[in-house]
Short mmCIF file of C-alpha atoms and ligand atoms in Angstrom, two decimals:
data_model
loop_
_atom_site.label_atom_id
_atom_site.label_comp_id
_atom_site.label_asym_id
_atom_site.label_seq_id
_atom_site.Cartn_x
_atom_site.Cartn_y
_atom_site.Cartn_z
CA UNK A 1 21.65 25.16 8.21
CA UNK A 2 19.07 22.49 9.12
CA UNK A 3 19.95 20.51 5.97
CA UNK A 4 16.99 18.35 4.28
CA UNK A 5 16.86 14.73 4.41
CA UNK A 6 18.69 13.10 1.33
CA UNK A 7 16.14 11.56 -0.41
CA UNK A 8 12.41 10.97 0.70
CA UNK A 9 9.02 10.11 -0.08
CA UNK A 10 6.42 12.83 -0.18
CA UNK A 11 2.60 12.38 0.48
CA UNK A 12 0.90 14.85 -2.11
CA UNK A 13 -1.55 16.57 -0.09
CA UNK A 14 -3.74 17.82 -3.48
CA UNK A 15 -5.09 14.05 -3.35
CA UNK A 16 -4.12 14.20 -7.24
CA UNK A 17 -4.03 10.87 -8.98
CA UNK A 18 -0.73 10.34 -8.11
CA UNK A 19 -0.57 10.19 -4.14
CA UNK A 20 3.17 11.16 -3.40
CA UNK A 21 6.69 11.67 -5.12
CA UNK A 22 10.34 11.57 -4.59
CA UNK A 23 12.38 14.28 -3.25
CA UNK A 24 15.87 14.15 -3.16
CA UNK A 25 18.91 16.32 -2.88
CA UNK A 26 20.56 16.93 -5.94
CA UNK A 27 24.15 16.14 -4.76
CA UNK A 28 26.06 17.49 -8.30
CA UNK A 29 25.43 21.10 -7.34
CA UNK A 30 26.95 21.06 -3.58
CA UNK A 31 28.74 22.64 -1.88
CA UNK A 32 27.40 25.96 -3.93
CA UNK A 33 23.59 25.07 -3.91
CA UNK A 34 20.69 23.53 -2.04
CA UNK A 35 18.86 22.22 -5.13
CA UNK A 36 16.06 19.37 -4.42
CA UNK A 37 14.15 16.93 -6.83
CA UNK A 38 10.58 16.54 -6.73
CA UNK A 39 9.80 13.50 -9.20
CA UNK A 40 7.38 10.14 -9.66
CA UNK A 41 8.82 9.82 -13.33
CA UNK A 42 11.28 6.35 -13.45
CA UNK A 43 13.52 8.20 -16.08
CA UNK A 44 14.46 10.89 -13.76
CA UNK A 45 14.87 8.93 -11.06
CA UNK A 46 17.14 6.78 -13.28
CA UNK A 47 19.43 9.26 -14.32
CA UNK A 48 19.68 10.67 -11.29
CA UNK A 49 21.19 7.61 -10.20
CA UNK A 50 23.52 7.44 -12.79
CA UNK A 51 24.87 11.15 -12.79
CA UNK A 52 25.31 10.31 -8.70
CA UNK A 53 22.57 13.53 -8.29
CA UNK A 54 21.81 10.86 -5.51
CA UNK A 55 24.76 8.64 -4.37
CA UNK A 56 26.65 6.52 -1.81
CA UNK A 57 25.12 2.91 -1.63
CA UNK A 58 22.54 3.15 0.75
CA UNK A 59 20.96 5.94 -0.80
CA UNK A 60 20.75 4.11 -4.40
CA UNK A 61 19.47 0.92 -3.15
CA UNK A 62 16.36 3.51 -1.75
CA UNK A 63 16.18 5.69 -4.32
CA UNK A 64 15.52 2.22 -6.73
CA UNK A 65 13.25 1.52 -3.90
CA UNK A 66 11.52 4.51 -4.73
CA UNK A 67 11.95 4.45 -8.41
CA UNK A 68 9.95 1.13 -8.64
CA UNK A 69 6.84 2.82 -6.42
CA UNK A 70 7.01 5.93 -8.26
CA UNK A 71 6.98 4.26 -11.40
CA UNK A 72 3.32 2.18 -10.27
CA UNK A 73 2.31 5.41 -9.66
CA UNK A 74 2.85 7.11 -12.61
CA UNK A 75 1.40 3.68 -14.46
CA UNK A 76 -2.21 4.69 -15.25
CA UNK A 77 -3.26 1.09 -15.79
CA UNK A 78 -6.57 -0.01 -13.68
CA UNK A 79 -5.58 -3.89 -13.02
CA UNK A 80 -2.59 -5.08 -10.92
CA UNK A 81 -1.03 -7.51 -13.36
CA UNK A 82 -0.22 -4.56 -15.42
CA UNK A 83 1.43 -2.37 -12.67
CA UNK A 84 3.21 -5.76 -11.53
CA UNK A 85 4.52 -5.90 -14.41
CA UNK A 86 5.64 -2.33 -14.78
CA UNK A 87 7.11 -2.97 -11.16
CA UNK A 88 9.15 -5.76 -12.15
CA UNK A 89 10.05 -3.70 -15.57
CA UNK A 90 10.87 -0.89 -13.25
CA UNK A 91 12.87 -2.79 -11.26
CA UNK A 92 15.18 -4.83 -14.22
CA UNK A 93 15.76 -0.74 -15.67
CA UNK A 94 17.06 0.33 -12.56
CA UNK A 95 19.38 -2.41 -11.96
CA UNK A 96 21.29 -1.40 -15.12
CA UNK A 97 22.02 2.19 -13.45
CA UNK A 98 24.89 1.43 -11.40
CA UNK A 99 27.11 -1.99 -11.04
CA UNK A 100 28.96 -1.89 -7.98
CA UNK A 101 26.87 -0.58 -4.95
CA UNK A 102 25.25 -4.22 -3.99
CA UNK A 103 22.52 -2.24 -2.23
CA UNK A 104 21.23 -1.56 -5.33
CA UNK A 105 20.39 -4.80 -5.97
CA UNK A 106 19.82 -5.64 -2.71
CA UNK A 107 16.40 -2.95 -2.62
CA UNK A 108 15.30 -4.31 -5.77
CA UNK A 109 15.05 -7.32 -5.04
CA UNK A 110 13.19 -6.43 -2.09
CA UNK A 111 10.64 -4.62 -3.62
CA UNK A 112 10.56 -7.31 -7.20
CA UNK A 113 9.19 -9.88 -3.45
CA UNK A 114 6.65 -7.54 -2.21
CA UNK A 115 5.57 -6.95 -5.71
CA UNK A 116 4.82 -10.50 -6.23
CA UNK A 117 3.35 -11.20 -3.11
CA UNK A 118 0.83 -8.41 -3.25
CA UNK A 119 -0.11 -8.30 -6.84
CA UNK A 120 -3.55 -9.47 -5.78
CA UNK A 121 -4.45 -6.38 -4.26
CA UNK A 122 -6.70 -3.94 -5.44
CA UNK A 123 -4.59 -1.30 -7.88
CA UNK A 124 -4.49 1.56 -5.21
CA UNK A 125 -3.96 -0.80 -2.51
CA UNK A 126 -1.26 -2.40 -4.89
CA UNK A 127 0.58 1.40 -5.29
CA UNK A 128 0.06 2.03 -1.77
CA UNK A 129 1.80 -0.93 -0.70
CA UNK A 130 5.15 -0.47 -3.42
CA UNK A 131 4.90 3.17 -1.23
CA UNK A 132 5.35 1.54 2.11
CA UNK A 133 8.17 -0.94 1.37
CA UNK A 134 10.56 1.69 -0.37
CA UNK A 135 9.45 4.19 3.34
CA UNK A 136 10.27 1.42 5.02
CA UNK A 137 13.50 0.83 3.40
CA UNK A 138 14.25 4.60 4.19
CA UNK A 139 13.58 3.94 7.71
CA UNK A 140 15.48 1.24 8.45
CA UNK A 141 18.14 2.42 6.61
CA UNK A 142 18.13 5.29 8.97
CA UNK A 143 17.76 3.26 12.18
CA UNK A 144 21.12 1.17 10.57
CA UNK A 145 22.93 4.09 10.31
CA UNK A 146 22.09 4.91 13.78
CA UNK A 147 23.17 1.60 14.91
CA UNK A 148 26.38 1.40 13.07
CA UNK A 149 27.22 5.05 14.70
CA UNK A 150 26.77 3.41 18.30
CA UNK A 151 29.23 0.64 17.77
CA UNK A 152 31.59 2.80 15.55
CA UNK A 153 31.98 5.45 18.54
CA UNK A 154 32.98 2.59 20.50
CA UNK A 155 35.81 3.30 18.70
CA UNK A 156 36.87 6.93 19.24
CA UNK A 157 38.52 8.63 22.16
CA UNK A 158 38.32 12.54 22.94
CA UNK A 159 41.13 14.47 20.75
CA UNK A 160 41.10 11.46 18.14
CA UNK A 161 41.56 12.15 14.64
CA UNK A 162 39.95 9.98 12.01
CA UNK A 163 40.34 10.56 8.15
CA UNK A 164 37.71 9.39 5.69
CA UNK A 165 37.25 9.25 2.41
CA UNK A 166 34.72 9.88 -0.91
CA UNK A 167 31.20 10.97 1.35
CA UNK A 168 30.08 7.98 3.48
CA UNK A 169 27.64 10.29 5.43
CA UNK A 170 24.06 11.65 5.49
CA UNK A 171 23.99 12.50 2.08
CA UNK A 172 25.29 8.63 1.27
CA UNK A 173 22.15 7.31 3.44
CA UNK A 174 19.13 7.97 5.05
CA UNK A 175 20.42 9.91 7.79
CA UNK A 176 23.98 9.95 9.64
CA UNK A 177 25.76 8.50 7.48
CA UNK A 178 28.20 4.78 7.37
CA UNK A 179 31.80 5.88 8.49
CA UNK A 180 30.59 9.25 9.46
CA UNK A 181 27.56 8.25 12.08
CA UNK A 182 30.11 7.47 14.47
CA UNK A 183 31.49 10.98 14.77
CA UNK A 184 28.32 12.56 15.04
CA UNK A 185 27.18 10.05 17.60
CA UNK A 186 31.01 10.88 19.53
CA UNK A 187 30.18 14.82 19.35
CA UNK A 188 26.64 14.34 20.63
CA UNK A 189 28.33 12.77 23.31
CA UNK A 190 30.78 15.89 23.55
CA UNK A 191 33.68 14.31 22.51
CA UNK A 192 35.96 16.83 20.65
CA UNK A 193 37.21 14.89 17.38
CA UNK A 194 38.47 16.15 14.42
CA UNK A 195 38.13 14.61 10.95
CA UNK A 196 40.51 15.03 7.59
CA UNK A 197 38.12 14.70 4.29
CA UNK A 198 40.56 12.89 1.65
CA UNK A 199 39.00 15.47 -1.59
CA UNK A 200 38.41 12.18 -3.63
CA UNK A 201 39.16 12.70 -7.21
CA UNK A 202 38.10 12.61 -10.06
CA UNK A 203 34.42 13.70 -8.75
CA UNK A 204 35.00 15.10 -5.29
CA UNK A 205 32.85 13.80 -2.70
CA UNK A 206 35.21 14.12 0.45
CA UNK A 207 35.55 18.08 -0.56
CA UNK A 208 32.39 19.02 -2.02
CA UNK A 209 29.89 16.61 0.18
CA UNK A 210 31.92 15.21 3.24
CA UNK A 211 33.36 18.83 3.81
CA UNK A 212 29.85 20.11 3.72
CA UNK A 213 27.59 18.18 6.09
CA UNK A 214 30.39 17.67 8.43
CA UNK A 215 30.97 21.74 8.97
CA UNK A 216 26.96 22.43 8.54
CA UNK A 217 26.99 20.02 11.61
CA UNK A 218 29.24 21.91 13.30
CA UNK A 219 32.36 19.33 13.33
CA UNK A 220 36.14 20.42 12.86
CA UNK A 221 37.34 19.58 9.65
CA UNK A 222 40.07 20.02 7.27
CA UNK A 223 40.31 18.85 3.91
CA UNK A 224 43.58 17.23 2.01
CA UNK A 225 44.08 16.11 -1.89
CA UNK A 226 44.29 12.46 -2.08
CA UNK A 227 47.92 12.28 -2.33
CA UNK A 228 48.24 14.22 0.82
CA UNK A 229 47.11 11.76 2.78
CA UNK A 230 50.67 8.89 3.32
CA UNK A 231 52.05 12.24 4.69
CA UNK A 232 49.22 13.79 7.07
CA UNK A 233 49.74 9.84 8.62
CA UNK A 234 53.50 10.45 8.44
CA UNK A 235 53.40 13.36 10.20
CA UNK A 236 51.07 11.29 12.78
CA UNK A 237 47.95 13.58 12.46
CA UNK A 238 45.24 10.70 12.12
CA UNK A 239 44.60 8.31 14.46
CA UNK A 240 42.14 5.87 12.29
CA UNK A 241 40.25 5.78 9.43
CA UNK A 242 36.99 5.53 9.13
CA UNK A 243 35.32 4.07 5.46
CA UNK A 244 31.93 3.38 4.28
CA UNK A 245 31.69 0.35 1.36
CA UNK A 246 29.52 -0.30 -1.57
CA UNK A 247 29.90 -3.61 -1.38
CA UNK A 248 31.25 -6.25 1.00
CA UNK A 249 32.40 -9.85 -0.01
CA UNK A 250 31.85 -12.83 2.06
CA UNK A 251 35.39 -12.82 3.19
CA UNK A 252 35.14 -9.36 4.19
CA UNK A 253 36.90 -7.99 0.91
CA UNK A 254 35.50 -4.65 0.69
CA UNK A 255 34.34 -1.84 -2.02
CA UNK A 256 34.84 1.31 -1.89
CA UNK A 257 35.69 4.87 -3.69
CA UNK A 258 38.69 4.47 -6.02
CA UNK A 259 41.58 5.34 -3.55
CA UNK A 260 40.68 3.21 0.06
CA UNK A 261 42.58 0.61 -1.43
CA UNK A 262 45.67 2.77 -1.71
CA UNK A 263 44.87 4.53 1.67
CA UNK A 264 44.35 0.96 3.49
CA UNK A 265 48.03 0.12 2.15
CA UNK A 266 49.13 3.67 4.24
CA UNK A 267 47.22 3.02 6.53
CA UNK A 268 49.06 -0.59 7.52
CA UNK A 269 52.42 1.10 6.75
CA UNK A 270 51.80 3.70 9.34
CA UNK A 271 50.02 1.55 11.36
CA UNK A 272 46.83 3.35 11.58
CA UNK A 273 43.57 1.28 12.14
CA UNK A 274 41.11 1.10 9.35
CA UNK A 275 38.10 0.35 10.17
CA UNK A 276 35.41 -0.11 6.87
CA UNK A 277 31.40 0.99 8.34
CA UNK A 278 28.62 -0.49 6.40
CA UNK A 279 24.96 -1.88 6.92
CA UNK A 280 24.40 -5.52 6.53
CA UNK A 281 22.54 -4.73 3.20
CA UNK A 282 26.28 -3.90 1.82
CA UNK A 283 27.31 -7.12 2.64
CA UNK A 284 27.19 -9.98 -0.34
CA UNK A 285 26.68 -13.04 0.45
CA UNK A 286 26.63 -14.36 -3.27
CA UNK A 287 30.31 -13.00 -3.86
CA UNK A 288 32.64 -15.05 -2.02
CA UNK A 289 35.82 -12.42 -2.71
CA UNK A 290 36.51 -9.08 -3.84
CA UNK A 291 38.04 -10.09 -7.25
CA UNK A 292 34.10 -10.62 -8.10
CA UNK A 293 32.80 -7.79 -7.38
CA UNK A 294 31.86 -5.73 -10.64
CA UNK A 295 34.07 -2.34 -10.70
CA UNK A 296 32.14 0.51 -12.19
CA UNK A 297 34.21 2.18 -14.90
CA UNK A 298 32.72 6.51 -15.51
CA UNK A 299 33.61 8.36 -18.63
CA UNK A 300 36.63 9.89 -19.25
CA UNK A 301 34.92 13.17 -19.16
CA UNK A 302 35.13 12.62 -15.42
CA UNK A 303 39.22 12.62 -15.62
CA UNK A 304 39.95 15.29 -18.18
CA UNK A 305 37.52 17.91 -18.11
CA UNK A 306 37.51 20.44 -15.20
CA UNK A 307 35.39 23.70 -14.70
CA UNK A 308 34.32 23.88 -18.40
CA UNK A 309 38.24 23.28 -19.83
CA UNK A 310 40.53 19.96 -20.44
CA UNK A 311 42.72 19.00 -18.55
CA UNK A 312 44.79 16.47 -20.55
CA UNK A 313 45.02 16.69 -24.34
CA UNK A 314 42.58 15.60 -26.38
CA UNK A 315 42.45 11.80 -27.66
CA UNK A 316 44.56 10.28 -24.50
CA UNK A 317 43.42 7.49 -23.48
CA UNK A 318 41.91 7.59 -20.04
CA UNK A 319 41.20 4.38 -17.70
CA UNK A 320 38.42 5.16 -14.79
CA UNK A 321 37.59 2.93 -12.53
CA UNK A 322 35.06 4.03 -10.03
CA UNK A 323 36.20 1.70 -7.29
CA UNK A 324 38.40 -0.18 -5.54
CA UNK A 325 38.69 -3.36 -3.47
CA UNK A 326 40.81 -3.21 -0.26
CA UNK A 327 41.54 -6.76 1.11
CA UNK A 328 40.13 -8.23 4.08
CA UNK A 329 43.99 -8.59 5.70
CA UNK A 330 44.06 -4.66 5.67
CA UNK A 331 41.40 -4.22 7.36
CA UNK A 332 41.05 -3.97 11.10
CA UNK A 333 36.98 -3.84 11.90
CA UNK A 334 34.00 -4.11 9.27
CA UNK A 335 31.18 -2.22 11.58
CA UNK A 336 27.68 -2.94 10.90
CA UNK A 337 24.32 -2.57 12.91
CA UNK A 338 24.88 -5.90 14.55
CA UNK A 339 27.76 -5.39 15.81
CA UNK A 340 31.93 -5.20 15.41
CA UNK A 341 33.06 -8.11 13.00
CA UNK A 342 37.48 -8.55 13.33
CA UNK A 343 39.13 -10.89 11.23
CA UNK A 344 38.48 -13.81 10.35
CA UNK A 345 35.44 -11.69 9.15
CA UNK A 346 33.45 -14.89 7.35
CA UNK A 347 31.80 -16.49 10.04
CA UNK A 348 30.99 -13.00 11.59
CA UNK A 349 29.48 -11.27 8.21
CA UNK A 350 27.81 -14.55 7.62
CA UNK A 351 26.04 -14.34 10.74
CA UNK A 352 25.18 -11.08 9.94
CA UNK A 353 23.65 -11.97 7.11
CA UNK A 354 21.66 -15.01 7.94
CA UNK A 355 20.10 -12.88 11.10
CA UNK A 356 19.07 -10.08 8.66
CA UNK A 357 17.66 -13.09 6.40
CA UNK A 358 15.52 -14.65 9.28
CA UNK A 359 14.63 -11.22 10.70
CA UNK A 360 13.15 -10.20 7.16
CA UNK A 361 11.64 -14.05 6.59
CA UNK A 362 9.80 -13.06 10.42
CA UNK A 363 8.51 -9.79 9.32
CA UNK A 364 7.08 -11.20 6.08
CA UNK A 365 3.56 -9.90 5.78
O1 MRU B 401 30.31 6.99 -6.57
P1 MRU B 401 29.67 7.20 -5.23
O2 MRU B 401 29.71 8.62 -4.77
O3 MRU B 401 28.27 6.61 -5.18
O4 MRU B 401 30.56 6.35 -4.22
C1 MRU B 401 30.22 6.35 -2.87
C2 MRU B 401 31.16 5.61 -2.01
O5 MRU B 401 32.10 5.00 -2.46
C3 MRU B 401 30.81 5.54 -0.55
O6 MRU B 401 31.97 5.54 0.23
C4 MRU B 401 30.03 4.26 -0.28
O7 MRU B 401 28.92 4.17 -1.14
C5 MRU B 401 29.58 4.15 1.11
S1 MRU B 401 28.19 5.22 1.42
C6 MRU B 401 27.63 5.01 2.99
#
C-alpha cells in the first residue's frame, strides 16, 4: 500500500476563500481503516489532537503548526491585527491540548514569532505566510527524521534485532519516523533486520500503528504484549532497543510512552543497549531534569473499557499516566539530526540546542 503522508497541508485548487486545508490520517481507526481528515476548522484540529487521531510528538507540534494557519484562514476578518490576534488565540487553545510532547510547544511558539513579525503584512499575504511556516515545519521535520535515520543505522548490523515501543514512526512524524527511520534507512540499504513491536497498552500504538507501517513497508515484524518483553530479552531475541521521546530534559532524562521506563530497567538487566531517537525540537532546554517534565494523565475509559465492554468493575479507581521518564544513566545514545549524543548527554544536547537556536536566529526572515 503506498500509505499517505501523516498529516499535510493542501492547496485548494477551487481558489475558494479559503486557499488550502489540513489533511491528516486519522490514526484511531488503524490498523482496520485508511480514514483521512480534510479540515481548516481550529476545533477539529484540536480534538484531533487530543483523541491522538494525530499523534507522536513531532506530528502534534505540526499539526498546532497547522492549526494556527488554518485557523487565520478560516478568520474572515479584513485587517491583520485581527487575524494576529486570532493567531496568537489559536495558538494559547492549542497549547492546552496535550502536556507532555514539548514539540507542541516548541511549534507554537514558532509560529506565535512569525506571527508577530509579519503582522504588518497585507491580510492574504499575512495567511499566506502562517501557511508557509507550519509547510516548513512539515519539511524539516521530515528532513530530521531523515537525518536521525542516517546516524541511527550507524547503529544496526545485518541479522540485528531491535524492539521498540508505542509508534515512533511515520505516522509519529512527517515521514520515517524517530526510532523507526533507522530501520528503514538499514533495509534500503539491504540489511535484513527484524523488529519486535512492544503492543503498548492501554491504547495500542506498537500493535495497531507500529505493526502497520512497518509490514506495509515490507519489514519483518512480530508483535509481543508489554509484559512479554523481560522474557523475549531473556531468551536473547533483541539485540537493542530503539525509542522515540516526547520530551527530552537537559540532562538527557527522557519521555516517553508509559512502559520505556520499565523496558530501559530490562533492558540494563539484560544488558541490551537502549538507544532513545528524537529531533532536537524534543529536546528542552528550559527543563533541567525529568522530574519536571509534566506527565499527561488520559481517562480511565482508556484502562477499563475494551471493544464496547468493561474490563474492571465499575467505580475502581483507575490511575493513567500517559508517560514515563527513563533516566539519563539507562540510557546508552540519545540520536538526533546532529548527531550521536553518549553520556554525559548535557554538554552534547546543549550543543544541540544552541546550533538549532543560531541556525533558526540565521534563517530569520
Ligand atoms: O500518546 P502518543 O501516541 O502521542 O505517544 C507517542 C509516543 O510516546 C512516541 O513514542 C513519541 O511521541 C515519539 S514519536 C516520534
Amino acid at each position: 500500500m503506498d500509505i499517505p503522508r501523516t498529516i499535510e497541508w493542501v492547496a485548494d485548487t477551487d481558489a475558494g476563500r479559503v486557499p488550502g486545508h489540513v489533511r491528516l490520517i486519522d490514526q484511531t481507526h488503524l490498523p482496520e481503516a485508511l480514514v483521512m481528515i480534510d479540515t481548516v476548522e481550529l476545533d477539529v484540529l484540536y480534538e484531533a489532537i487530543r483523541m491522538l487521531r494525530v499523534r507522536g510528538a513531532p506530528a502534534i507540534g505540526i499539526a498546532a503548526a497547522m492549526g494556527v494557519a488554518a485557523a487565520v484562514q478560516e478568520d474572515p476578518a479584513t485587517d491583520t491585527g485581527s487575524l494576529l490576534a486570532r493567531a496568537e488565540a489559536a495558538a494559547d487553545h492549542l497549547a492546552t491540548s496535550r502536556p507532555t510532547a514539548v514539540n507542541l510547544f516548541w511549534a507554537l511558539d514558532r509560529m506565535r514569532r512569525v506571527a508577530r513579525a509579519h503582522a504588518g503584512l497585507a491580510p492574504g499575504a499575512f495567511r499566506a505566510r502562517l501557511v508557509a511556516e507550519a509547510e516548513a515545519v512539515r519539511d524539516e521535520d521530515a528532513a530530521m527524521c531523515r537525518a536521525i535515520g542516517e546516524h541511527g543505522a550507524g547503529l544496526l548490523r545485518d541479522g540485528m534485532t531491535v524492539l521498540t515501543h508505542c509508534n515512533a514512526g511515520s505516522l509519529a512524524t512527517a515521514e520515517f519516523g524517530t526510532a523507526l527511520a533507522p530501520l528503514y534507512v538499514a533495509a534500503e540499504r539491504g540489511l535484513t533486520l527484524r523488529v519486535f513491536a512492544d503492543e503498548t497498552r492501554p491504547l495500542l500504538q506498537g500493535s495497531r500503528l507500529s505493526a502497520w507501517e512497518l509490514s506495509e513497508a515490507g519489514l519483518d515484524v512480530t508483535v509481543i504484549c508489554d509484559n512479554m518483553a523481560a522474557q523475549v530479552m531473556k531468551e536473547g531475541r533483541i539485540d537493542a532497543v530503539f525509542v522515540g521521546a516526547d520530551r527530552i530534559a537537559a540532562n538527557g532524562d527522557a519521555a516517553n510512552k508509559i512502559g520505556t521506563y520499565a523496558l530501559a530497567v530490562q533492558a540494563r538487566w539484560h544488558s541490551v543497549p537502549f538507544y532513545v531517537l528524537a529531533p532536537t525540537s524534543t529536546v528542552d532546554p528550559d527543563t533541567p531534569a525529568g522530574a519536571r517534565i509534566p506527565i499527561e494523565e488520559r481517562g480511565a475509559d482508556e484502562i477499563v473499557c475494551w471493544g464496547g465492554r468493561r474490563t474492571a468493575p465499575e467505580g475502581i479507581p483507575v490511575y493513567a499516566p500517559a508517560f514515563d521518564v527513563t533516566p539519563a544513566e539507562l540510557i546508552t545514545a540519545i540520536v538526533c539530526e546532529r548527531g550521536v549524543a553518549r553520556p554525559p548527554f548535557e554538554p552534547a544536547l546543549s550543543e544541540f540546542t544552541t546550533q538549532a537556536a543560531r541556525e533558526r536566529e540565521e534563517q530569520r526572515p
